[in-house]
Amino acid sequence: MSTPQENAIQYATAHRPEFLARLVDLLAIPSISTDPEHHPDILRAAQWLADELKRLGATDVEILPTEGKPIVWGELAAATPGAPTVLVYGHYDVQPVDPLDLWESDPFLATERDRSLFARGASDMKGQIVATLAALESIRAASGARESDDRGGYPVNVRFLLEGEEEIGSPSLESSIDRYREKFTADLCLNPDTGMISPDHPTITYSLRGLAYFEVRLRGPAHDLHSGIYGGAVENPAHVLCELLAGLHDQEGRVTLPGFYDRVRELSREERTELARLPGGDQAYLEQTGAPALFGEAGYTAVERVGARPTLEINGLLSGFTGKGAKTVLPATAMAKISTRLVPDQDPEEIRRMLMEYFETNTPETVTCEVEVLALGPPLITERDNPGNRALAGALQAVWGVAPLFKREGGSVPVSIYLERALGMPSVLTGFGLPDDNLHAPNEKLDLPTWYRGIETLIHFFHNVS
Amino acid sequence: MSTPQENAIQYATAHRPEFLARLVDLLAIPSISTDPEHHPDILRAAQWLADELKRLGATDVEILPTEGKPIVWGELAAATPGAPTVLVYGHYDVQPVDPLDLWESDPFLATERDRSLFARGASDMKGQIVATLAALESIRAASGARESDDRGGYPVNVRFLLEGEEEIGSPSLESSIDRYREKFTADLCLNPDTGMISPDHPTITYSLRGLAYFEVRLRGPAHDLHSGIYGGAVENPAHVLCELLAGLHDQEGRVTLPGFYDRVRELSREERTELARLPGGDQAYLEQTGAPALFGEAGYTAVERVGARPTLEINGLLSGFTGKGAKTVLPATAMAKISTRLVPDQDPEEIRRMLMEYFETNTPETVTCEVEVLALGPPLITERDNPGNRALAGALQAVWGVAPLFKREGGSVPVSIYLERALGMPSVLTGFGLPDDNLHAPNEKLDLPTWYRGIETLIHFFHNVS
């Protein structure tokens, strides 16, 4: 006689085309959170998810208003009273798609090529949300629950927190968790927004970097000037910007802000040994990035630099004339977007103060400087051996036949720290995206065989955690 | 009995509305030379000028093909055989108009406000060309010549060299002057592409800066990367660009390229005294630019820095994400447009080699660097007391009632050095634009009372030089 897991997996295997169609449908909504023009698409994506939760037999579904984009909330009741509760986290917003001309197919018309599905959000993270919903649908179907049932035959209670502003740093998430804390209370959070190291290496993430993101704007002359008629008499704000930004690193790539590394938790010998066992390493980084050479803080491997060391990056530069040909302009303004990735125990607010002070102290009187905070999210580190991670490790082992790897992730998932801080809730961090999925870049993709395995893994997980 | 000059000036005064209408007509053609999409407009502007020369009784008019944009050429015969020949230089191309949203009226629909005419090219330099044509029309009308006459009653022979690529550094002008040297031969060149210091100070320019303009492109990773997943492992080309650009100046604003100042001709005590007599000075630069403070090479006034000292400016910067909000991208590329303004006796080719060597030597192996030359024009200095300048000084004195000022101009007019080099021809450099005309910037304008005086001045000039 087959187990409920086996029945659910059988259902999932038979219904792959329907799951894929549902993902394509969600991917067609250009829910770009950073662009106010796409706000209606944010609302459409939220409604799409609310409808899906109803279809799964949710006892209650709400689109919760926040100070920013709405949160989709819902609740699926366990078959057995007293079962534990899992909060499923996801974000339904996506990154912008420019430069559009580098996409090989329409970013919002998901296209299958080889074994991958190409679309903005396919991997980050609409694919991960739809995989979770597909796992729950399979569990419900295998339990024999009818569409009209209130209780869906689930082994655990499931709640949802699906936000719409992760790609802009989740500015109103912390206040929303406070405001709706009753609704989000659970034993643990499943967060499938991190990825795998390779298709053959299921991965659990136990540490995330924080993010502090800024826009720096310098103004010199009141308007663009002729570089012949005025060049030499006034300071060029683009020069000042380059000097200020160049002054943030030393020649070895270390950030030079005073105190920047003071709170960085050093890696233990044991953890470095474990991280060194992760496959890929420097060669993999070279291949994935296509960079001529690797570069970074001396004394650390690429895996360590990305996972356990903080960085400060320029994300964008704009000044003066950038079209074709020559325009002899002395620009009135110069703009940079810069962001730091933070590791435990750095504090984003403290980093913000350091950066503000740096620009205040070093901007000459020949220009004015304005720094706007666009995101502030702290870093996170979790216990590798907690109940959630154990349930997930078993699920991954069951599907892949190998023990999962534990890794530190270079990206930022502010929700996990907020949940820990507000509700004492641990997060289980995983996901079925791959390093070459082109997240935040043109031609984002999702590896479909890995995605199908992900659905099976989540079926196991919801049973294991019960 | 009135002199021919007086009659011509009377005609010019009576026909101001017609001259203005003609200028508005030419300004409506968006002849932006840097944008290939506007090439048809370049051809329209050339044809417009050729038609005007025919109307002035030109014995011969041609639109000369070149390696780039065509040159409008024509010839007006003097009433008296053996009269000297003046080559009138002009450029009918204009700068781009972005940022378009800062214009208060359509840049190609010339609009009169207060005493000014607002349009791209109004001052630089379609206004100057139309003023010259208006002066010649007035001379011809006052002489009693009929429309059908071959000889137009002119006191001198007049030839024209009206180019269409000055705003992109006149890339094919030198070869065209070689190719058509017979057509351009003259006793002197009238070049009204420089301006006045103020409406009350008629000005003759005796020195121009040269221009060497480059586009620098750095490439790091093969595509934009997620700054969380890869930040720390690869070099950010925007950082490298900022470091390379910051390294081109010291803290006092001096260019640090080795040898950059070696060939700079130092100002004599006498010339510095003369330049110090120019009105305006530092306070005028502050007002015109709206900069919080002036800045530049120590030991020189703003007038000297702009006229007699070389500079290196960033004209544009572009990298990564520059839209609204936060995108956590590690950019694959970073681009800068940079240009140097050169003074006698610097050599643009030598400066090009210095810059190329700087980027080759200092670009790290973590990125690749490509430098494209967009313009290379040498600086110029002329005798203040040559026949052309004397004729012009008399004309300016006659109209304004004061002796003109002699100044060094910070801008670049490559044609003057080409004519000097190829044909030994001196240039008379003047013009009726003002420092606050917003050249190369939004809301370019032309001061109309000064423009009308300019037409009168040119009537005197053509008589004086005969």
GROMACS .gro file of C-alpha atoms in nm, chain B residues 8-174:
model
  167
  474ALA     CA    1   2.313   9.885  -4.621
  475ILE     CA    2   2.256   9.941  -4.250
  476GLN     CA    3   1.935  10.125  -4.329
  477TYR     CA    4   1.821   9.827  -4.533
  478ALA     CA    5   1.921   9.589  -4.254
  479THR     CA    6   1.726   9.787  -3.997
  480ALA     CA    7   1.416   9.791  -4.216
  481HIS     CA    8   1.435   9.417  -4.284
  482ARG     CA    9   1.486   9.279  -3.934
  483PRO     CA   10   1.153   9.090  -3.934
  484GLU     CA   11   1.247   8.913  -4.259
  485PHE     CA   12   1.593   8.820  -4.128
  486LEU     CA   13   1.439   8.687  -3.809
  487ALA     CA   14   1.181   8.483  -4.003
  488ARG     CA   15   1.460   8.333  -4.210
  489LEU     CA   16   1.650   8.233  -3.896
  490VAL     CA   17   1.337   8.075  -3.746
  491ASP     CA   18   1.303   7.876  -4.069
  492LEU     CA   19   1.658   7.739  -4.050
  493LEU     CA   20   1.625   7.665  -3.677
  494ALA     CA   21   1.324   7.445  -3.748
  495ILE     CA   22   1.554   7.188  -3.914
  496PRO     CA   23   1.687   6.953  -3.636
  497SER     CA   24   2.032   6.909  -3.793
  498ILE     CA   25   2.188   6.714  -3.503
  499SER     CA   26   2.513   6.577  -3.641
  500THR     CA   27   2.589   6.323  -3.366
  501ASP     CA   28   2.268   6.127  -3.426
  502PRO     CA   29   2.260   5.921  -3.749
  503GLU     CA   30   1.880   5.938  -3.746
  504HIS     CA   31   1.905   6.310  -3.814
  505HIS     CA   32   2.120   6.272  -4.124
  506PRO     CA   33   1.826   6.366  -4.351
  507ASP     CA   34   1.793   6.690  -4.152
  508ILE     CA   35   2.162   6.761  -4.208
  509LEU     CA   36   2.097   6.732  -4.583
  510ARG     CA   37   1.789   6.957  -4.557
  511ALA     CA   38   1.987   7.225  -4.372
  512ALA     CA   39   2.263   7.208  -4.635
  513GLN     CA   40   2.008   7.251  -4.915
  514TRP     CA   41   1.846   7.542  -4.730
  515LEU     CA   42   2.182   7.723  -4.718
  516ALA     CA   43   2.265   7.646  -5.080
  517ASP     CA   44   1.932   7.803  -5.181
  518GLU     CA   45   2.012   8.114  -4.974
  519LEU     CA   46   2.351   8.155  -5.142
  520LYS     CA   47   2.178   8.140  -5.481
  521ARG     CA   48   1.936   8.409  -5.365
  522LEU     CA   49   2.237   8.628  -5.277
  523GLY     CA   50   2.354   8.603  -5.636
  524ALA     CA   51   2.623   8.340  -5.595
  525THR     CA   52   2.801   8.272  -5.923
  526ASP     CA   53   2.844   7.913  -5.818
  527VAL     CA   54   2.695   7.700  -5.538
  528GLU     CA   55   2.778   7.338  -5.458
  529ILE     CA   56   2.695   7.090  -5.186
  530LEU     CA   57   3.034   6.922  -5.165
  531PRO     CA   58   3.046   6.556  -5.066
  532THR     CA   59   3.297   6.468  -4.793
  533GLU     CA   60   3.383   6.156  -4.596
  534GLY     CA   61   3.114   6.271  -4.352
  535LYS     CA   62   2.849   6.540  -4.368
  536PRO     CA   63   2.848   6.763  -4.682
  537ILE     CA   64   3.000   7.112  -4.701
  538VAL     CA   65   2.794   7.393  -4.855
  539TRP     CA   66   3.020   7.597  -5.081
  540GLY     CA   67   2.947   7.906  -5.284
  541GLU     CA   68   3.101   8.219  -5.429
  542LEU     CA   69   2.984   8.582  -5.445
  543ALA     CA   70   3.180   8.799  -5.681
  544ALA     CA   71   3.307   9.144  -5.582
  545ALA     CA   72   3.189   9.445  -5.781
  546THR     CA   73   3.552   9.538  -5.844
  547PRO     CA   74   3.800   9.290  -5.997
  548GLY     CA   75   4.109   9.236  -5.784
  549ALA     CA   76   3.922   9.283  -5.457
  550PRO     CA   77   4.030   9.057  -5.172
  551THR     CA   78   3.849   8.734  -5.095
  552VAL     CA   79   3.692   8.647  -4.761
  553LEU     CA   80   3.609   8.287  -4.678
  554VAL     CA   81   3.303   8.276  -4.452
  555TYR     CA   82   3.311   7.975  -4.223
  556GLY     CA   83   3.005   7.837  -4.050
  557HIS     CA   84   2.857   7.511  -3.928
  558TYR     CA   85   2.493   7.428  -3.985
  559ASP     CA   86   2.484   7.130  -3.749
  560VAL     CA   87   2.368   7.157  -3.388
  561GLN     CA   88   2.406   6.976  -3.057
  562PRO     CA   89   2.155   6.717  -2.934
  563VAL     CA   90   1.870   6.853  -2.723
  564ASP     CA   91   1.848   6.607  -2.434
  565PRO     CA   92   1.742   6.642  -2.158
  566LEU     CA   93   1.436   6.751  -2.351
  567ASP     CA   94   1.217   6.794  -2.042
  568LEU     CA   95   1.428   7.090  -1.927
  569TRP     CA   96   1.341   7.297  -2.236
  570GLU     CA   97   1.076   7.559  -2.176
  571SER     CA   98   0.973   7.555  -2.541
  572ASP     CA   99   1.022   7.320  -2.836
  573PRO     CA  100   1.395   7.338  -2.927
  574PHE     CA  101   1.310   7.336  -3.298
  575LEU     CA  102   1.020   7.582  -3.285
  576ALA     CA  103   1.208   7.905  -3.220
  577THR     CA  104   1.025   8.112  -2.961
  578GLU     CA  105   1.077   8.480  -2.874
  579ARG     CA  106   1.070   8.566  -2.504
  580ASP     CA  107   1.184   8.901  -2.362
  581ARG     CA  108   1.456   9.009  -2.602
  582SER     CA  109   1.575   8.660  -2.690
  583LEU     CA  110   1.503   8.389  -2.943
  584PHE     CA  111   1.505   8.039  -2.787
  585ALA     CA  112   1.598   7.738  -3.002
  586ARG     CA  113   1.875   7.481  -3.045
  587GLY     CA  114   2.135   7.643  -3.271
  588ALA     CA  115   2.001   7.999  -3.221
  589SER     CA  116   2.339   8.113  -3.091
  590ASP     CA  117   2.561   7.817  -3.190
  591MET     CA  118   2.564   7.898  -3.474
  592LYS     CA  119   2.275   7.922  -3.714
  593GLY     CA  120   2.211   8.273  -3.580
  594GLN     CA  121   2.566   8.374  -3.672
  595ILE     CA  122   2.534   8.231  -4.024
  596VAL     CA  123   2.203   8.404  -4.087
  597ALA     CA  124   2.350   8.732  -3.954
  598THR     CA  125   2.631   8.703  -4.209
  599LEU     CA  126   2.387   8.628  -4.491
  600ALA     CA  127   2.169   8.922  -4.377
  601ALA     CA  128   2.471   9.157  -4.386
  602LEU     CA  129   2.555   9.042  -4.739
  603GLU     CA  130   2.192   9.077  -4.852
  604SER     CA  131   2.187   9.431  -4.713
  605ILE     CA  132   2.511   9.520  -4.891
  606ARG     CA  133   2.377   9.376  -5.214
  607ALA     CA  134   2.041   9.557  -5.182
  608ALA     CA  135   2.210   9.889  -5.101
  609SER     CA  136   2.434   9.852  -5.404
  610GLY     CA  137   2.127   9.847  -5.629
  611ALA     CA  138   2.214   9.505  -5.775
  612ARG     CA  139   1.919   9.320  -5.923
  613GLU     CA  140   1.825   8.965  -5.826
  614SER     CA  141   1.929   8.840  -6.170
  615ASP     CA  142   2.273   9.002  -6.159
  616ASP     CA  143   2.569   8.771  -6.149
  617ARG     CA  144   2.778   9.025  -5.964
  618GLY     CA  145   2.605   9.134  -5.650
  619GLY     CA  146   2.767   9.469  -5.579
  620TYR     CA  147   2.986   9.323  -5.305
  621PRO     CA  148   3.300   9.512  -5.190
  622VAL     CA  149   3.493   9.181  -5.165
  623ASN     CA  150   3.474   8.836  -5.310
  624VAL     CA  151   3.303   8.606  -5.063
  625ARG     CA  152   3.338   8.231  -5.049
  626PHE     CA  153   3.163   7.997  -4.812
  627LEU     CA  154   3.265   7.690  -4.619
  628LEU     CA  155   2.958   7.578  -4.426
  629GLU     CA  156   3.018   7.240  -4.264
  630GLY     CA  157   2.779   6.997  -4.100
  631GLU     CA  158   2.991   6.820  -3.840
  632GLU     CA  159   3.146   7.080  -3.612
  633GLU     CA  160   2.952   6.955  -3.311
  634ILE     CA  161   3.109   6.611  -3.350
  635GLY     CA  162   3.462   6.748  -3.384
  636SER     CA  163   3.474   6.804  -3.763
  637PRO     CA  164   3.616   6.456  -3.836
  638SER     CA  165   3.633   6.495  -4.216
  639LEU     CA  166   3.699   6.867  -4.236
  640GLU     CA  167   4.076   6.850  -4.263
   0.00000   0.00000   0.00000
